[in-house]
């Protein structure tokens, strides 16, 4: 009787189990073919956008799904970060960002609308880079010292310097340079590096501070001139450009980073899968060469390594911002 009863139960459950398996596989397959949205917090045409599109093109082949770059500019990446927080934690929405949005914004904005430690998880890092001071080709300055001397001739040392976002590391750098050389420099914030670059190319603003990738293409074309870079040593792609340390501005050696982040709660298996694909892409000679020419120092960082890098960088800048007397807005 018991055998008969087990047979009946088995007869009922077997089709049900098959149905559950079919539905589960179907959902997994649907999820696996869903496109991945790679958000960027700055407009098209800037350095971060160019980096994202370079990676997305190769990642789609490694992952077997479309990887679509979506620009969500505004407030130095703040809007994109808020959008990431509200996104599903299933690996279909990721955020490619540099240090400003993740490390700096929470230090300078009272209510940014997100907390990186609570709302995001690191996926993988892929590069470090340096910020730089560049001058417009419309100025006579050929070097950093030339620029300082030129500014001093402009109405008692007054000068406007473009920055990609307010309350950013470029803004603090402008402040440090002004204090060091007794220049009345004023930061002019833009909504990303692309509009800043447009004004520099049109000689509407004499100088700008941003990442080397923001300036590199136009520097090579002679349309702007990079005259100084951050970091402990000169950049391989800019061997003739001195560091701020060489110029007497120490304490600016810690390098910003680029990384990819996901909403909190994203499964570890999903994060690992994407990280493995990114590692393969970065190992491709053409990708490595292209990103290096843009001014990046390419190097894969696991989720854990990116988290460590982010914490260390944040600690350095938390002290610098506090020491500057800046009050969160």
mmCIF file of C-alpha atoms in Angstrom:
data_model
loop_
_atom_site.group_PDB
_atom_site.id
_atom_site.type_symbol
_atom_site.label_atom_id
_atom_site.label_comp_id
_atom_site.label_asym_id
_atom_site.label_seq_id
_atom_site.Cartn_x
_atom_site.Cartn_y
_atom_site.Cartn_z
ATOM 1 C CA UNK A 1 0.000 0.000 0.000
ATOM 2 C CA UNK A 2 2.865 2.363 0.948
ATOM 3 C CA UNK A 3 4.631 1.595 -2.323
ATOM 4 C CA UNK A 4 1.448 2.339 -4.202
ATOM 5 C CA UNK A 5 1.023 5.605 -2.308
ATOM 6 C CA UNK A 6 4.641 6.611 -3.084
ATOM 7 C CA UNK A 7 4.004 5.797 -6.731
ATOM 8 C CA UNK A 8 0.965 8.067 -6.811
ATOM 9 C CA UNK A 9 2.853 10.918 -5.102
ATOM 10 C CA UNK A 10 5.754 10.441 -7.463
ATOM 11 C CA UNK A 11 3.363 10.457 -10.412
ATOM 12 C CA UNK A 12 1.950 13.795 -9.235
ATOM 13 C CA UNK A 13 5.246 15.478 -8.269
ATOM 14 C CA UNK A 14 7.347 14.449 -11.259
ATOM 15 C CA UNK A 15 5.508 16.663 -13.779
ATOM 16 C CA UNK A 16 5.381 19.474 -11.209
ATOM 17 C CA UNK A 17 9.140 19.307 -10.662
ATOM 18 C CA UNK A 18 9.691 19.298 -14.408
ATOM 19 C CA UNK A 19 7.469 22.347 -14.731
ATOM 20 C CA UNK A 20 9.376 24.192 -11.987
ATOM 21 C CA UNK A 21 12.691 23.277 -13.640
ATOM 22 C CA UNK A 22 11.454 24.469 -17.016
ATOM 23 C CA UNK A 23 10.222 27.766 -15.601
ATOM 24 C CA UNK A 24 13.476 28.292 -13.651
ATOM 25 C CA UNK A 25 15.612 27.586 -16.704
ATOM 26 C CA UNK A 26 13.442 29.847 -18.765
ATOM 27 C CA UNK A 27 13.828 32.706 -16.313
ATOM 28 C CA UNK A 28 17.580 32.150 -16.095
ATOM 29 C CA UNK A 29 17.864 32.129 -19.871
ATOM 30 C CA UNK A 30 15.810 35.297 -20.121
ATOM 31 C CA UNK A 31 17.999 36.945 -17.481
ATOM 32 C CA UNK A 32 21.174 35.819 -19.247
ATOM 33 C CA UNK A 33 20.110 37.453 -22.492
ATOM 34 C CA UNK A 34 19.019 40.744 -20.929
ATOM 35 C CA UNK A 35 21.176 43.673 -22.054
ATOM 36 C CA UNK A 36 23.438 45.290 -19.478
ATOM 37 C CA UNK A 37 23.101 49.026 -18.982
ATOM 38 C CA UNK A 38 26.464 50.612 -18.179
ATOM 39 C CA UNK A 39 25.690 54.035 -16.758
ATOM 40 C CA UNK A 40 28.085 56.978 -16.999
ATOM 41 C CA UNK A 41 27.507 60.111 -14.931
ATOM 42 C CA UNK A 42 28.910 62.515 -17.518
ATOM 43 C CA UNK A 43 27.901 63.644 -21.039
ATOM 44 C CA UNK A 44 28.956 61.926 -24.277
ATOM 45 C CA UNK A 45 32.285 63.033 -25.664
ATOM 46 C CA UNK A 46 34.196 63.206 -22.382
ATOM 47 C CA UNK A 47 36.992 60.978 -21.126
ATOM 48 C CA UNK A 48 34.804 58.752 -18.946
ATOM 49 C CA UNK A 49 32.328 58.247 -21.763
ATOM 50 C CA UNK A 50 35.131 57.250 -24.153
ATOM 51 C CA UNK A 51 36.490 54.748 -21.622
ATOM 52 C CA UNK A 52 33.046 53.219 -21.084
ATOM 53 C CA UNK A 53 32.400 52.785 -24.811
ATOM 54 C CA UNK A 54 35.788 51.162 -25.341
ATOM 55 C CA UNK A 55 35.047 48.558 -22.668
ATOM 56 C CA UNK A 56 31.390 48.036 -23.595
ATOM 57 C CA UNK A 57 32.288 47.112 -27.161
ATOM 58 C CA UNK A 58 34.498 44.240 -25.994
ATOM 59 C CA UNK A 59 32.439 43.187 -22.985
ATOM 60 C CA UNK A 60 29.430 42.362 -25.121
ATOM 61 C CA UNK A 61 31.471 39.663 -26.878
ATOM 62 C CA UNK A 62 32.818 38.228 -23.627
ATOM 63 C CA UNK A 63 29.450 38.237 -21.880
ATOM 64 C CA UNK A 64 27.355 37.264 -24.882
ATOM 65 C CA UNK A 65 24.846 40.078 -24.255
ATOM 66 C CA UNK A 66 24.518 43.672 -25.376
ATOM 67 C CA UNK A 67 26.310 46.176 -23.131
ATOM 68 C CA UNK A 68 24.780 49.598 -23.656
ATOM 69 C CA UNK A 69 26.364 52.813 -22.391
ATOM 70 C CA UNK A 70 23.778 55.181 -20.957
ATOM 71 C CA UNK A 71 24.851 58.739 -20.192
ATOM 72 C CA UNK A 72 23.105 60.233 -17.180
ATOM 73 C CA UNK A 73 24.961 63.501 -16.607
ATOM 74 C CA UNK A 74 24.374 65.899 -13.779
ATOM 75 C CA UNK A 75 25.905 67.040 -10.489
ATOM 76 C CA UNK A 76 29.229 65.289 -11.042
ATOM 77 C CA UNK A 77 27.686 61.844 -11.438
ATOM 78 C CA UNK A 78 25.277 62.279 -8.526
ATOM 79 C CA UNK A 79 22.193 61.665 -10.675
ATOM 80 C CA UNK A 80 23.659 58.461 -12.095
ATOM 81 C CA UNK A 81 24.556 57.251 -8.613
ATOM 82 C CA UNK A 82 21.019 57.902 -7.392
ATOM 83 C CA UNK A 83 19.693 55.983 -10.397
ATOM 84 C CA UNK A 84 21.985 53.052 -9.582
ATOM 85 C CA UNK A 85 20.668 52.942 -6.026
ATOM 86 C CA UNK A 86 17.107 52.623 -7.386
ATOM 87 C CA UNK A 87 18.011 49.950 -9.965
ATOM 88 C CA UNK A 88 17.330 46.204 -9.671
ATOM 89 C CA UNK A 89 20.145 44.249 -8.031
ATOM 90 C CA UNK A 90 20.346 41.652 -10.782
ATOM 91 C CA UNK A 91 23.447 42.712 -12.733
ATOM 92 C CA UNK A 92 21.537 44.404 -15.543
ATOM 93 C CA UNK A 93 22.422 47.942 -14.391
ATOM 94 C CA UNK A 94 26.000 48.900 -13.522
ATOM 95 C CA UNK A 95 27.781 52.207 -12.958
ATOM 96 C CA UNK A 96 31.186 53.018 -14.432
ATOM 97 C CA UNK A 97 32.669 55.799 -12.348
ATOM 98 C CA UNK A 98 35.880 57.404 -11.283
ATOM 99 C CA UNK A 99 36.743 58.617 -7.794
ATOM 100 C CA UNK A 100 34.705 61.823 -7.808
ATOM 101 C CA UNK A 101 31.224 60.350 -7.514
ATOM 102 C CA UNK A 102 32.096 57.461 -5.210
ATOM 103 C CA UNK A 103 34.760 58.959 -2.922
ATOM 104 C CA UNK A 104 34.502 62.755 -3.108
ATOM 105 C CA UNK A 105 30.815 63.628 -3.455
ATOM 106 C CA UNK A 106 29.810 62.020 -0.134
ATOM 107 C CA UNK A 107 32.478 64.180 1.543
ATOM 108 C CA UNK A 108 31.367 67.509 0.059
ATOM 109 C CA UNK A 109 27.590 67.170 -0.290
ATOM 110 C CA UNK A 110 25.429 66.939 2.827
ATOM 111 C CA UNK A 111 22.699 64.825 1.262
ATOM 112 C CA UNK A 112 23.955 63.231 -1.976
ATOM 113 C CA UNK A 113 21.023 60.805 -2.077
ATOM 114 C CA UNK A 114 23.203 57.717 -1.811
ATOM 115 C CA UNK A 115 25.722 56.100 0.513
ATOM 116 C CA UNK A 116 28.357 54.094 -1.388
ATOM 117 C CA UNK A 117 29.033 51.851 1.611
ATOM 118 C CA UNK A 118 25.363 50.934 2.006
ATOM 119 C CA UNK A 119 23.845 51.284 -1.456
ATOM 120 C CA UNK A 120 26.561 49.968 -3.789
ATOM 121 C CA UNK A 121 28.879 46.998 -4.097
ATOM 122 C CA UNK A 122 32.188 47.116 -6.006
ATOM 123 C CA UNK A 123 32.281 44.901 -9.095
ATOM 124 C CA UNK A 124 35.811 45.467 -10.413
ATOM 125 C CA UNK A 125 38.344 48.211 -11.013
ATOM 126 C CA UNK A 126 40.343 48.610 -14.177
ATOM 127 C CA UNK A 127 42.657 51.625 -14.030
ATOM 128 C CA UNK A 128 44.182 54.507 -12.168
ATOM 129 C CA UNK A 129 44.797 57.883 -13.734
ATOM 130 C CA UNK A 130 46.026 61.356 -12.889
ATOM 131 C CA UNK A 131 44.424 64.749 -13.008
ATOM 132 C CA UNK A 132 46.169 67.476 -14.934
ATOM 133 C CA UNK A 133 46.220 71.192 -15.562
ATOM 134 C CA UNK A 134 45.883 72.113 -19.223
ATOM 135 C CA UNK A 135 45.895 75.493 -20.923
ATOM 136 C CA UNK A 136 44.105 76.644 -24.039
ATOM 137 C CA UNK A 137 46.112 77.089 -27.223
ATOM 138 C CA UNK A 138 44.873 80.678 -27.162
ATOM 139 C CA UNK A 139 47.172 81.477 -24.242
ATOM 140 C CA UNK A 140 50.905 82.126 -24.750
ATOM 141 C CA UNK A 141 51.810 79.633 -22.000
ATOM 142 C CA UNK A 142 53.940 76.682 -23.089
ATOM 143 C CA UNK A 143 54.668 75.406 -19.577
ATOM 144 C CA UNK A 144 53.269 75.560 -16.062
ATOM 145 C CA UNK A 145 55.630 78.369 -15.090
ATOM 146 C CA UNK A 146 54.612 80.256 -18.222
ATOM 147 C CA UNK A 147 50.978 79.891 -17.168
ATOM 148 C CA UNK A 148 51.654 81.228 -13.665
ATOM 149 C CA UNK A 149 53.558 84.210 -15.094
ATOM 150 C CA UNK A 150 50.795 84.885 -17.637
ATOM 151 C CA UNK A 151 48.004 84.802 -15.040
ATOM 152 C CA UNK A 152 49.888 87.365 -12.968
ATOM 153 C CA UNK A 153 49.619 89.784 -15.888
ATOM 154 C CA UNK A 154 45.846 89.320 -16.065
ATOM 155 C CA UNK A 155 44.330 91.874 -13.708
ATOM 156 C CA UNK A 156 46.214 91.349 -10.442
ATOM 157 C CA UNK A 157 46.626 87.626 -10.923
ATOM 158 C CA UNK A 158 42.999 86.776 -11.637
ATOM 159 C CA UNK A 159 42.131 83.739 -13.709
ATOM 160 C CA UNK A 160 39.242 81.348 -14.271
ATOM 161 C CA UNK A 161 39.978 77.622 -14.428
ATOM 162 C CA UNK A 162 37.427 75.149 -15.756
ATOM 163 C CA UNK A 163 36.582 72.050 -13.712
ATOM 164 C CA UNK A 164 34.306 69.142 -14.743
ATOM 165 C CA UNK A 165 32.210 69.331 -11.562
ATOM 166 C CA UNK A 166 31.874 71.538 -8.480
ATOM 167 C CA UNK A 167 33.408 70.478 -5.152
ATOM 168 C CA UNK A 168 35.669 68.006 -6.960
ATOM 169 C CA UNK A 169 39.355 67.157 -6.668
ATOM 170 C CA UNK A 170 40.019 69.530 -9.624
ATOM 171 C CA UNK A 171 38.404 72.356 -7.621
ATOM 172 C CA UNK A 172 40.621 71.649 -4.618
ATOM 173 C CA UNK A 173 43.639 71.516 -6.909
ATOM 174 C CA UNK A 174 42.767 74.961 -8.296
ATOM 175 C CA UNK A 175 42.610 76.244 -4.713
ATOM 176 C CA UNK A 176 45.997 74.735 -3.822
ATOM 177 C CA UNK A 177 47.679 76.153 -6.954
ATOM 178 C CA UNK A 178 46.196 79.589 -6.295
ATOM 179 C CA UNK A 179 47.434 79.619 -2.695
ATOM 180 C CA UNK A 180 50.888 78.303 -3.579
ATOM 181 C CA UNK A 181 51.561 80.849 -6.320
ATOM 182 C CA UNK A 182 49.488 83.742 -4.897
ATOM 183 C CA UNK A 183 47.069 83.731 -7.802
ATOM 184 C CA UNK A 184 43.419 84.724 -7.547
ATOM 185 C CA UNK A 185 42.142 81.626 -9.357
ATOM 186 C CA UNK A 186 38.416 81.004 -9.635
ATOM 187 C CA UNK A 187 36.974 77.554 -10.381
ATOM 188 C CA UNK A 188 34.402 77.523 -13.180
ATOM 189 C CA UNK A 189 32.326 74.317 -12.816
ATOM 190 C CA UNK A 190 30.882 72.532 -15.854
ATOM 191 C CA UNK A 191 28.534 69.583 -16.326
ATOM 192 C CA UNK A 192 31.371 67.243 -17.249
ATOM 193 C CA UNK A 193 34.618 67.526 -19.178
ATOM 194 C CA UNK A 194 33.078 67.693 -22.673
ATOM 195 C CA UNK A 195 31.502 71.174 -22.302
ATOM 196 C CA UNK A 196 34.607 72.378 -20.459
ATOM 197 C CA UNK A 197 36.754 71.178 -23.340
ATOM 198 C CA UNK A 198 34.475 72.903 -25.862
ATOM 199 C CA UNK A 199 35.056 76.240 -24.118
ATOM 200 C CA UNK A 200 38.793 75.636 -23.926
ATOM 201 C CA UNK A 201 38.932 74.848 -27.650
ATOM 202 C CA UNK A 202 36.936 78.006 -28.346
ATOM 203 C CA UNK A 203 39.319 80.022 -26.136
ATOM 204 C CA UNK A 204 36.409 80.961 -23.889
ATOM 205 C CA UNK A 205 38.385 79.845 -20.848
ATOM 206 C CA UNK A 206 42.169 79.840 -20.548
ATOM 207 C CA UNK A 207 42.743 76.721 -18.473
ATOM 208 C CA UNK A 208 41.086 73.619 -17.092
ATOM 209 C CA UNK A 209 41.741 70.856 -14.600
ATOM 210 C CA UNK A 210 40.519 67.350 -15.339
ATOM 211 C CA UNK A 211 41.725 63.825 -15.918
ATOM 212 C CA UNK A 212 44.466 63.162 -18.444
ATOM 213 C CA UNK A 213 42.004 61.173 -20.627
ATOM 214 C CA UNK A 214 39.848 64.316 -20.819
ATOM 215 C CA UNK A 215 42.698 66.259 -22.417
ATOM 216 C CA UNK A 216 44.869 63.705 -24.188
ATOM 217 C CA UNK A 217 43.346 63.723 -27.682
ATOM 218 C CA UNK A 218 43.379 67.518 -27.957
ATOM 219 C CA UNK A 219 46.807 67.727 -26.331
ATOM 220 C CA UNK A 220 48.214 65.479 -29.034
ATOM 221 C CA UNK A 221 46.516 67.612 -31.671
ATOM 222 C CA UNK A 222 48.065 70.782 -30.231
ATOM 223 C CA UNK A 223 44.674 72.280 -29.392
ATOM 224 C CA UNK A 224 45.367 72.379 -25.642
ATOM 225 C CA UNK A 225 48.587 71.940 -23.702
ATOM 226 C CA UNK A 226 48.871 69.772 -20.611
ATOM 227 C CA UNK A 227 51.420 71.577 -18.429
ATOM 228 C CA UNK A 228 51.374 69.621 -15.134
ATOM 229 C CA UNK A 229 50.074 66.334 -13.780
ATOM 230 C CA UNK A 230 49.414 64.842 -10.357
ATOM 231 C CA UNK A 231 51.135 61.693 -9.146
ATOM 232 C CA UNK A 232 54.466 60.599 -7.777
ATOM 233 C CA UNK A 233 56.067 60.261 -11.222
ATOM 234 C CA UNK A 234 55.665 61.501 -14.758
ATOM 235 C CA UNK A 235 53.211 59.733 -17.004
ATOM 236 C CA UNK A 236 54.566 57.396 -19.687
ATOM 237 C CA UNK A 237 52.214 59.011 -22.196
ATOM 238 C CA UNK A 238 53.425 62.515 -21.190
ATOM 239 C CA UNK A 239 57.156 62.159 -20.510
ATOM 240 C CA UNK A 240 57.857 65.884 -20.963
ATOM 241 C CA UNK A 241 55.165 67.087 -18.541
ATOM 242 C CA UNK A 242 56.300 67.606 -14.918
ATOM 243 C CA UNK A 243 54.369 66.474 -11.858
ATOM 244 C CA UNK A 244 53.032 68.964 -9.335
ATOM 245 C CA UNK A 245 55.427 67.356 -6.858
ATOM 246 C CA UNK A 246 58.343 68.367 -9.087
ATOM 247 C CA UNK A 247 56.895 71.868 -9.190
ATOM 248 C CA UNK A 248 56.836 72.091 -5.395
ATOM 249 C CA UNK A 249 53.246 71.029 -4.673
ATOM 250 C CA UNK A 250 53.604 67.910 -2.549
ATOM 251 C CA UNK A 251 50.819 65.777 -1.081
ATOM 252 C CA UNK A 252 49.066 65.170 -4.392
ATOM 253 C CA UNK A 253 50.525 61.767 -5.192
ATOM 254 C CA UNK A 254 47.573 59.482 -4.395
ATOM 255 C CA UNK A 255 46.022 58.408 -7.691
ATOM 256 C CA UNK A 256 42.320 58.454 -8.574
ATOM 257 C CA UNK A 257 40.756 55.229 -9.809
ATOM 258 C CA UNK A 258 38.188 53.940 -12.271
ATOM 259 C CA UNK A 259 35.794 51.201 -11.225
ATOM 260 C CA UNK A 260 32.446 49.575 -11.896
ATOM 261 C CA UNK A 261 29.760 49.372 -9.216
ATOM 262 C CA UNK A 262 26.433 47.568 -8.820
ATOM 263 C CA UNK A 263 23.401 48.072 -6.567
ATOM 264 C CA UNK A 264 23.710 46.553 -3.091
ATOM 265 C CA UNK A 265 22.361 43.023 -3.003
ATOM 266 C CA UNK A 266 23.649 42.030 -6.437
ATOM 267 C CA UNK A 267 24.581 38.307 -6.237
ATOM 268 C CA UNK A 268 28.272 37.554 -5.810
ATOM 269 C CA UNK A 269 28.143 35.066 -8.709
ATOM 270 C CA UNK A 270 26.915 37.855 -10.999
ATOM 271 C CA UNK A 271 29.653 40.195 -9.818
ATOM 272 C CA UNK A 272 32.342 37.532 -10.262
ATOM 273 C CA UNK A 273 31.078 36.675 -13.762
ATOM 274 C CA UNK A 274 31.297 40.301 -14.882
ATOM 275 C CA UNK A 275 34.685 40.748 -13.221
ATOM 276 C CA UNK A 276 36.107 37.737 -15.038
ATOM 277 C CA UNK A 277 34.880 39.114 -18.358
ATOM 278 C CA UNK A 278 36.403 42.524 -17.615
ATOM 279 C CA UNK A 279 39.754 40.925 -16.727
ATOM 280 C CA UNK A 280 39.790 39.185 -20.122
ATOM 281 C CA UNK A 281 38.960 42.436 -21.922
ATOM 282 C CA UNK A 282 41.739 44.336 -20.149
ATOM 283 C CA UNK A 283 44.219 41.618 -21.158
ATOM 284 C CA UNK A 284 43.505 42.266 -24.848
ATOM 285 C CA UNK A 285 46.512 44.116 -26.321
ATOM 286 C CA UNK A 286 44.389 46.507 -28.390
ATOM 287 C CA UNK A 287 42.252 47.509 -25.397
ATOM 288 C CA UNK A 288 45.256 47.925 -23.129
ATOM 289 C CA UNK A 289 47.067 50.015 -25.726
ATOM 290 C CA UNK A 290 44.025 52.194 -26.424
ATOM 291 C CA UNK A 291 43.348 52.950 -22.761
ATOM 292 C CA UNK A 292 47.042 53.584 -22.103
ATOM 293 C CA UNK A 293 47.159 56.117 -24.946
ATOM 294 C CA UNK A 294 44.197 57.846 -23.335
ATOM 295 C CA UNK A 295 46.346 58.378 -20.249
ATOM 296 C CA UNK A 296 45.193 55.523 -18.018
ATOM 297 C CA UNK A 297 47.394 53.108 -16.113
ATOM 298 C CA UNK A 298 45.542 49.881 -16.806
ATOM 299 C CA UNK A 299 45.332 47.199 -14.140
ATOM 300 C CA UNK A 300 42.540 44.861 -13.130
ATOM 301 C CA UNK A 301 41.258 45.101 -9.561
ATOM 302 C CA UNK A 302 38.945 42.496 -8.084
ATOM 303 C CA UNK A 303 35.854 43.600 -6.185
ATOM 304 C CA UNK A 304 37.791 43.325 -2.934
ATOM 305 C CA UNK A 305 40.796 45.225 -4.300
ATOM 306 C CA UNK A 306 38.563 47.994 -5.637
ATOM 307 C CA UNK A 307 36.880 48.295 -2.232
ATOM 308 C CA UNK A 308 40.291 48.643 -0.562
ATOM 309 C CA UNK A 309 41.430 51.221 -3.128
ATOM 310 C CA UNK A 310 38.256 53.248 -2.676
ATOM 311 C CA UNK A 311 38.566 53.282 1.123
ATOM 312 C CA UNK A 312 42.234 54.333 1.052
ATOM 313 C CA UNK A 313 41.595 57.118 -1.464
ATOM 314 C CA UNK A 314 38.577 58.383 0.479
ATOM 315 C CA UNK A 315 40.605 58.589 3.694
ATOM 316 C CA UNK A 316 43.317 60.678 2.005
ATOM 317 C CA UNK A 317 40.846 63.158 0.566
ATOM 318 C CA UNK A 318 38.694 63.311 3.691
ATOM 319 C CA UNK A 319 41.710 64.741 5.500
ATOM 320 C CA UNK A 320 42.629 67.121 2.671
ATOM 321 C CA UNK A 321 39.072 68.442 2.422
ATOM 322 C CA UNK A 322 38.813 68.883 6.181
ATOM 323 C CA UNK A 323 42.197 70.637 6.326
ATOM 324 C CA UNK A 324 41.108 73.008 3.529
ATOM 325 C CA UNK A 325 38.240 74.268 5.678
ATOM 326 C CA UNK A 326 35.644 73.297 3.073
ATOM 327 C CA UNK A 327 32.150 72.896 4.476
ATOM 328 C CA UNK A 328 29.787 70.344 2.875
ATOM 329 C CA UNK A 329 27.071 72.088 0.901
#
